[in-house]
Short mmCIF file of C-alpha atoms in Angstrom, two decimals:
data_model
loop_
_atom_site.label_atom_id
_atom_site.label_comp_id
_atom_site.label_asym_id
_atom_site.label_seq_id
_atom_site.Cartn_x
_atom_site.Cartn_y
_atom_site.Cartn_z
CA UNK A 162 -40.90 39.92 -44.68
CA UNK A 163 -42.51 42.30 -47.22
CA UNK A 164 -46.23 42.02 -47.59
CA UNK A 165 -47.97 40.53 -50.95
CA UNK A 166 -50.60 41.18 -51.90
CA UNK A 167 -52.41 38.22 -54.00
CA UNK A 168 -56.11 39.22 -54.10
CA UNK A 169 -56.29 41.91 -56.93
CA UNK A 170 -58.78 43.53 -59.06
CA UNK A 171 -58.04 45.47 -62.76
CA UNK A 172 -60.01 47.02 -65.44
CA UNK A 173 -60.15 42.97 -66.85
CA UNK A 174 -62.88 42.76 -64.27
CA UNK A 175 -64.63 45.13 -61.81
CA UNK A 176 -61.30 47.27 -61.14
CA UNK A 177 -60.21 50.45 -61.43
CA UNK A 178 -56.42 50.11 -62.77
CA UNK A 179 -54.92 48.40 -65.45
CA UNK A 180 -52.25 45.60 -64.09
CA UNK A 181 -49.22 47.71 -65.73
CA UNK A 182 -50.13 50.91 -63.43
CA UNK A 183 -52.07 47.88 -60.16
CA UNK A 184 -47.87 46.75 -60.80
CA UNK A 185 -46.50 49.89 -60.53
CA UNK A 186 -48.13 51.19 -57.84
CA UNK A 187 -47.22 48.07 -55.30
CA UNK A 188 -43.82 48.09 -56.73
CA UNK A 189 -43.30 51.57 -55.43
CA UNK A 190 -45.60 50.72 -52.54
CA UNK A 191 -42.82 48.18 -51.13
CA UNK A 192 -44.80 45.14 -51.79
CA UNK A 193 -42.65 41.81 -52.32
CA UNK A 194 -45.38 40.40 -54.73
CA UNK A 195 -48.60 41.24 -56.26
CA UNK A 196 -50.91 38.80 -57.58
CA UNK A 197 -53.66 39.35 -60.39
CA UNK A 198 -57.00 37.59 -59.30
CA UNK A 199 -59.64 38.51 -61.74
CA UNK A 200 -63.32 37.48 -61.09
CA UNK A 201 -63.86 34.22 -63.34
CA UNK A 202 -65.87 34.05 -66.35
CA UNK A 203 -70.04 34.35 -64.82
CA UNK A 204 -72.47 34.18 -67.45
CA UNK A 205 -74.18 37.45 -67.45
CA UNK A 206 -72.32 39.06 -64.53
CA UNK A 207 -70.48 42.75 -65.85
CA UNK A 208 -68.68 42.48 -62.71
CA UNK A 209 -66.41 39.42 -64.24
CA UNK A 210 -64.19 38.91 -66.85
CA UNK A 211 -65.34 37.76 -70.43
CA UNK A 212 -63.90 34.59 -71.71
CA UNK A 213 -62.39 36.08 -74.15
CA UNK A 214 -60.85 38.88 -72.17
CA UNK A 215 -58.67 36.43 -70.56
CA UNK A 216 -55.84 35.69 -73.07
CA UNK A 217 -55.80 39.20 -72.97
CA UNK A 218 -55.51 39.19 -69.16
CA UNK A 219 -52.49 36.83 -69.34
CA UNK A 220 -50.67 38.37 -71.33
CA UNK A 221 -50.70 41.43 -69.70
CA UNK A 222 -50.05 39.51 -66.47
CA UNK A 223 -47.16 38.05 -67.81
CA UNK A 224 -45.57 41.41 -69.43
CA UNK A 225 -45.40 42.96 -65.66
CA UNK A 226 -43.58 39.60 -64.29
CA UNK A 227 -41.09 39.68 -67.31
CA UNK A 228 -41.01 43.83 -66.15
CA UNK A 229 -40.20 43.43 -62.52
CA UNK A 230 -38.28 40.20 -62.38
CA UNK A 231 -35.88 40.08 -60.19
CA UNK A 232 -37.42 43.07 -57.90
CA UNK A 233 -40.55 42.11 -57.30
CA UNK A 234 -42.50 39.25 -57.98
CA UNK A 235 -45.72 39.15 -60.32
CA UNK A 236 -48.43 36.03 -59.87
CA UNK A 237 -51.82 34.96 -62.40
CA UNK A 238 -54.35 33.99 -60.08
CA UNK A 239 -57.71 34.21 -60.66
CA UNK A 240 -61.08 34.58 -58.31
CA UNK A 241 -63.17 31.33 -59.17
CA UNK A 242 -66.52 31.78 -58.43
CA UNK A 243 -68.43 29.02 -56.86
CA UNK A 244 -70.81 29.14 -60.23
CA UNK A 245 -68.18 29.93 -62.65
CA UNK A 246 -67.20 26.83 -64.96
CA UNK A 247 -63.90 25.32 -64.53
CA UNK A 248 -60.94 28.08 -65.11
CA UNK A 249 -58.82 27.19 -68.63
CA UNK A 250 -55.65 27.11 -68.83
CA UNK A 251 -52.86 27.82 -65.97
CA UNK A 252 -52.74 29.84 -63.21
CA UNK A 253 -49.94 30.40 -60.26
CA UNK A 254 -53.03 29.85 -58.08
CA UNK A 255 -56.84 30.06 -57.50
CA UNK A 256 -58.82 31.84 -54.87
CA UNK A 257 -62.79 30.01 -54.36
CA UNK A 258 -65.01 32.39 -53.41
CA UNK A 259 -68.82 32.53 -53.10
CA UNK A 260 -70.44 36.08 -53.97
CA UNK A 261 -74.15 35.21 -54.33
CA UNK A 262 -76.33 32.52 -53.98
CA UNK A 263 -78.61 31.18 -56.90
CA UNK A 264 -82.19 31.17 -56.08
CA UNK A 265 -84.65 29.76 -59.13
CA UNK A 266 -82.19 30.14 -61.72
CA UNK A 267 -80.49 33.46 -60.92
CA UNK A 268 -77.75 34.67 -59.15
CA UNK A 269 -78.35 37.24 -55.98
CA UNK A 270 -75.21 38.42 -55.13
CA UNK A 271 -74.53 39.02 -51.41
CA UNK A 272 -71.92 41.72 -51.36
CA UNK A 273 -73.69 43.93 -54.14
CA UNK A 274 -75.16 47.05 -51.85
CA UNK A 275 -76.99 46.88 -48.23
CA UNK A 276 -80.36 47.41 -50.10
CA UNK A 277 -79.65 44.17 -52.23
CA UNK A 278 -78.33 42.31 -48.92
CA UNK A 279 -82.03 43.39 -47.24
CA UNK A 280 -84.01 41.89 -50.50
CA UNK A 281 -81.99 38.60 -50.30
CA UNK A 282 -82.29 38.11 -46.88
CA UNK A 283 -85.83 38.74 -47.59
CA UNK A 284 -86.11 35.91 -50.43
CA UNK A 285 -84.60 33.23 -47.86
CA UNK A 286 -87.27 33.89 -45.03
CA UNK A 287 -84.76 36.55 -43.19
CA UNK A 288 -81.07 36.95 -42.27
CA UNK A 289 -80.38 33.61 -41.26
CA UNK A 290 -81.84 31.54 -44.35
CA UNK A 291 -79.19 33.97 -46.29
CA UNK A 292 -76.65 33.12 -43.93
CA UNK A 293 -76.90 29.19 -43.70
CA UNK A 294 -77.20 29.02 -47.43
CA UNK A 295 -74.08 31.05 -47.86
CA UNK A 296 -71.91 29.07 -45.47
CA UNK A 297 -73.21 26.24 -47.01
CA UNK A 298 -71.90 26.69 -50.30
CA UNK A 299 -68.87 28.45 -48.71
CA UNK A 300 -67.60 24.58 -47.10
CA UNK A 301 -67.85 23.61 -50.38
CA UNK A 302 -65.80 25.59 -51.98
CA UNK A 303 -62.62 23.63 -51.95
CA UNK A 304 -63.83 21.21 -53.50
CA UNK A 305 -66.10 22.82 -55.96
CA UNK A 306 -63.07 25.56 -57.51
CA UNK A 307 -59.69 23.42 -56.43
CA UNK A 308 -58.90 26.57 -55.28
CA UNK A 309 -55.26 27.49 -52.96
CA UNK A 310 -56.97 30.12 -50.91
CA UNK A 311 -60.61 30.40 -49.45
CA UNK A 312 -61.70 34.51 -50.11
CA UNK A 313 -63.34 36.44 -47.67
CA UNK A 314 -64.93 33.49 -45.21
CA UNK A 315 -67.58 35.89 -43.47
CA UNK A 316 -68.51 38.18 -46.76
CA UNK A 317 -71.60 37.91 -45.54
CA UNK A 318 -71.18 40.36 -42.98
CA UNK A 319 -70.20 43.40 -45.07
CA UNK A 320 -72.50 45.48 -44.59
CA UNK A 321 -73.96 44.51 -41.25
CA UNK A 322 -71.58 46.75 -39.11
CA UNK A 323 -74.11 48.48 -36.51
CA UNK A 324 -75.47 44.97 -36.90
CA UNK A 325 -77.72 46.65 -39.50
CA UNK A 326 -79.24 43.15 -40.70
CA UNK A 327 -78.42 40.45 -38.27
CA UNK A 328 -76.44 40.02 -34.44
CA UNK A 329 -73.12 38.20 -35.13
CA UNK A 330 -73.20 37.77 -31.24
CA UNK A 331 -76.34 35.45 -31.94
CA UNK A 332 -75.10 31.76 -30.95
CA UNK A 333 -77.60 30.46 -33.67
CA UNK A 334 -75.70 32.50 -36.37
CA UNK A 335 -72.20 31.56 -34.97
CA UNK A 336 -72.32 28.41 -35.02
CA UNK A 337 -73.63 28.29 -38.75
CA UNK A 338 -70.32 30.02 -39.56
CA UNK A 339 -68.18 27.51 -37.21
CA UNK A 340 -70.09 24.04 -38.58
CA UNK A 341 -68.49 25.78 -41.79
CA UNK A 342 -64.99 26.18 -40.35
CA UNK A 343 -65.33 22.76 -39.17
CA UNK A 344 -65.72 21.27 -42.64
CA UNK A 345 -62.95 23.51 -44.38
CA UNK A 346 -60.49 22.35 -41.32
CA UNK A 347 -59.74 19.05 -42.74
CA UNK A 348 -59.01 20.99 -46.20
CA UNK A 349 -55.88 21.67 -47.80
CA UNK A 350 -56.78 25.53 -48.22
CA UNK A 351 -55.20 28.88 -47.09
CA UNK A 352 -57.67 31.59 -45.02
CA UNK A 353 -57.50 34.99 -45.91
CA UNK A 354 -57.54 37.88 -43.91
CA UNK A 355 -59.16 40.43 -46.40
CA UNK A 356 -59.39 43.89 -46.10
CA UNK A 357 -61.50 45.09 -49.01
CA UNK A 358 -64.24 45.99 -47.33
CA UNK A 359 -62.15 48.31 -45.15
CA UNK A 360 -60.42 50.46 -48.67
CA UNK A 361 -64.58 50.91 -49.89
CA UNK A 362 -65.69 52.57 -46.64
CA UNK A 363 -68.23 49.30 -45.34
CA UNK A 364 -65.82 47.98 -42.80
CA UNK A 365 -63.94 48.83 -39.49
CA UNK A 366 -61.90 45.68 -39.29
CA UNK A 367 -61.17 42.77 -41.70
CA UNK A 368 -62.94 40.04 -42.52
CA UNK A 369 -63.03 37.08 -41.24
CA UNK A 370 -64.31 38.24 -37.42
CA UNK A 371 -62.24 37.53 -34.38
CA UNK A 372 -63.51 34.70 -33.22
CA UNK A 373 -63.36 32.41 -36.28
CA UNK A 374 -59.53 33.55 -36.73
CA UNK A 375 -58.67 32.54 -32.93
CA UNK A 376 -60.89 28.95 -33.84
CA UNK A 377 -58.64 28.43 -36.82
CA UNK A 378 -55.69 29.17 -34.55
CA UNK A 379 -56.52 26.72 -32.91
CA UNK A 380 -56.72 24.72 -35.40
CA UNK A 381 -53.15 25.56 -36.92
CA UNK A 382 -54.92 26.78 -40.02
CA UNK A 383 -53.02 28.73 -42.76
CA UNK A 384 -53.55 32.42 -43.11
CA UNK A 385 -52.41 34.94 -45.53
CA UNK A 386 -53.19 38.79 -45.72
CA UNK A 387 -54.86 40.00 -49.33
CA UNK A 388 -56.08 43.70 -49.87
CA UNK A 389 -59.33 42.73 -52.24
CA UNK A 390 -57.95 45.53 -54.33
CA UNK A 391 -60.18 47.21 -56.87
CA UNK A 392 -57.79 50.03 -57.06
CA UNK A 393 -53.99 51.35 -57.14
CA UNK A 394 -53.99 53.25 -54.21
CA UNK A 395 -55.94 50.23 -52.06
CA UNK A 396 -52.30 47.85 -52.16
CA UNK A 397 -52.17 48.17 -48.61
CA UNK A 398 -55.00 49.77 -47.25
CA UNK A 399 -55.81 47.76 -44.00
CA UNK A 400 -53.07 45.94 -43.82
CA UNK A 401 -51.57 47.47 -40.62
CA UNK A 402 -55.03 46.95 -38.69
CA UNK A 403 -55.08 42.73 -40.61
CA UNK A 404 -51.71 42.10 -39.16
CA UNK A 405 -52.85 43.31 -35.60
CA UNK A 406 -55.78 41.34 -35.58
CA UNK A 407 -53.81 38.48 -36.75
CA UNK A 408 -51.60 38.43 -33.51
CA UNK A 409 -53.99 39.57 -31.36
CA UNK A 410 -55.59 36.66 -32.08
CA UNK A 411 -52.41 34.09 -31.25
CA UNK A 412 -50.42 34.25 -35.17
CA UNK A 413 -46.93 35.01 -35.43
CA UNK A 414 -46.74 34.08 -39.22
CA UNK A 415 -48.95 33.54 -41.76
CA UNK A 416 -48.08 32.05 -46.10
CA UNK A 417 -46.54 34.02 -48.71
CA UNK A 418 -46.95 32.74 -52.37
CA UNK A 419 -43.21 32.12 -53.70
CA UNK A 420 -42.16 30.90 -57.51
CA UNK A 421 -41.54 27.36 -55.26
CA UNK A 422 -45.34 27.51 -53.83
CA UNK A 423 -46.63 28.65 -50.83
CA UNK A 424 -44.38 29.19 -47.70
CA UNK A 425 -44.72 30.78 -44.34
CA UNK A 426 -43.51 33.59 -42.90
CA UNK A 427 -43.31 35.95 -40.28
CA UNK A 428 -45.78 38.14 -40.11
CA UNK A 429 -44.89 41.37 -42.83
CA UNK A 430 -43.19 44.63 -41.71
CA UNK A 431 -46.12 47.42 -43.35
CA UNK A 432 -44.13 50.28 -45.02
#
């Protein structure tokens, strides 16, 4: 199988490439599909698209499938916030993720810079008032955005390699992360296994850690491999290391979006 990559960011949003040269550059790449998944509307958050960017967005969307039908397949997804409103219109499918968590009104985002990490954790008594918060929203999600795939499960730990800000050894912290696991089980929703964090230099390995992808094997939960992609030359970065991970950790196939929904697969051959 050729890998797809369905978590992508353009200049729409917080990204670096338009979707005509993000299209492009996984055609030539050797991907079987890219998706566009531009951060939802977030009133005053630069980071996400405007509302009225996103006809805009579409359409551009929806030039590159008409471009590369037939050789490689082009999806409109979009990243729904936790806090964004309800997305308009249609999309091929949704990703629910939680970036921040809203503390007297405001938004703190939790994957901004270590330094913003350290002042959050500081605002919700230390490390693990951050952390219980966020996996509480985050076993909400499903419900709260509808959406097809969960994003980036343990975000949280992006910049705590070194175990700069908290020990993800700690059985107290683990088991706020598996109570969340426990509650997504039971939903209808496809894990990632991201890799953003690895193309921006914060990460070694993907997210989510080890031990929550051999829990949701044993769970028979649905995985699928996504890039986070801010950039062209990102498509694939991590991939590789994502699908080792994946089987060392008991897969042998993970879900591929197709224009009949999602199926699974073997796990891709990397170019």
């Amino acid at each position: 199988m050729k890998p797809q990559n369905l978590h992508t960011h353009t200049t729409f949003c917080d990204g670096k490439n338009t979707p005509a040269e993000m299209a492009a550059a996984a055609f030539v790449a050797g991907l079987g599909a890219i998706g566009f998944s531009g951060h939802s509307p977030l009133e005053g958050e630069e980071w996400c698209m405007a509302p009225a960017d996103l006809p805009a967005c579409r359409a551009a969307v929806e030039t590159e499938r008409e471009k590369y039908a037939g050789r490689m397949q082009v999806f409109l997804g979009l990243e729904q916030d936790f806090f964004s409103p309800p997305p308009e219109g249609a999309f091929d499918y949704l990703i629910g993720s939680v970036h921040g968590l809203r503390l007297d009104g405001r938004l703190f985002a939790v994957d901004e810079s270590p330094e913003a990490f350290a002042r959050l954790a500081d605002r919700c008594g230390g490390a693990e008032g951050l952390l219980r918060e966020y996996y509480r929203l985050l076993a909400e999600t499903p419900a709260r955005t509808g959406c097809d795939i969960l994003g980036h499960f343990d975000l949280v730990t992006k910049f705590n390699e070194g175990n700069r800000f908290f020990d993800p050894e700690s059985p107290r912290l683990r088991t706020l992360a598996l109570e969340a696991l426990e509650a997504l089980a039971s939903r209808d929703v496809i894990f990632e296994v991201n890799t953003g964090a690895i193309s921006r230099g914060w990460r070694s390995a993907p997210y989510p850690a080890a031990f929550l992808l051999k829990e949701m094997r044993r769970r028979k939960a649905r995985v699928c491999i996504t890039g986070d992609s801010h950039a062209a030359d990102a498509l694939l970065t991590g991939f590789g290391q994502a699908k080792a991970l994946l089987e060392d950790c008991g897969f042998s196939s993970c879900w591929y979006l197709t224009e009949q929904g999602f199926q699974e697969g073997p796990l891709p051959q990397i170019p």
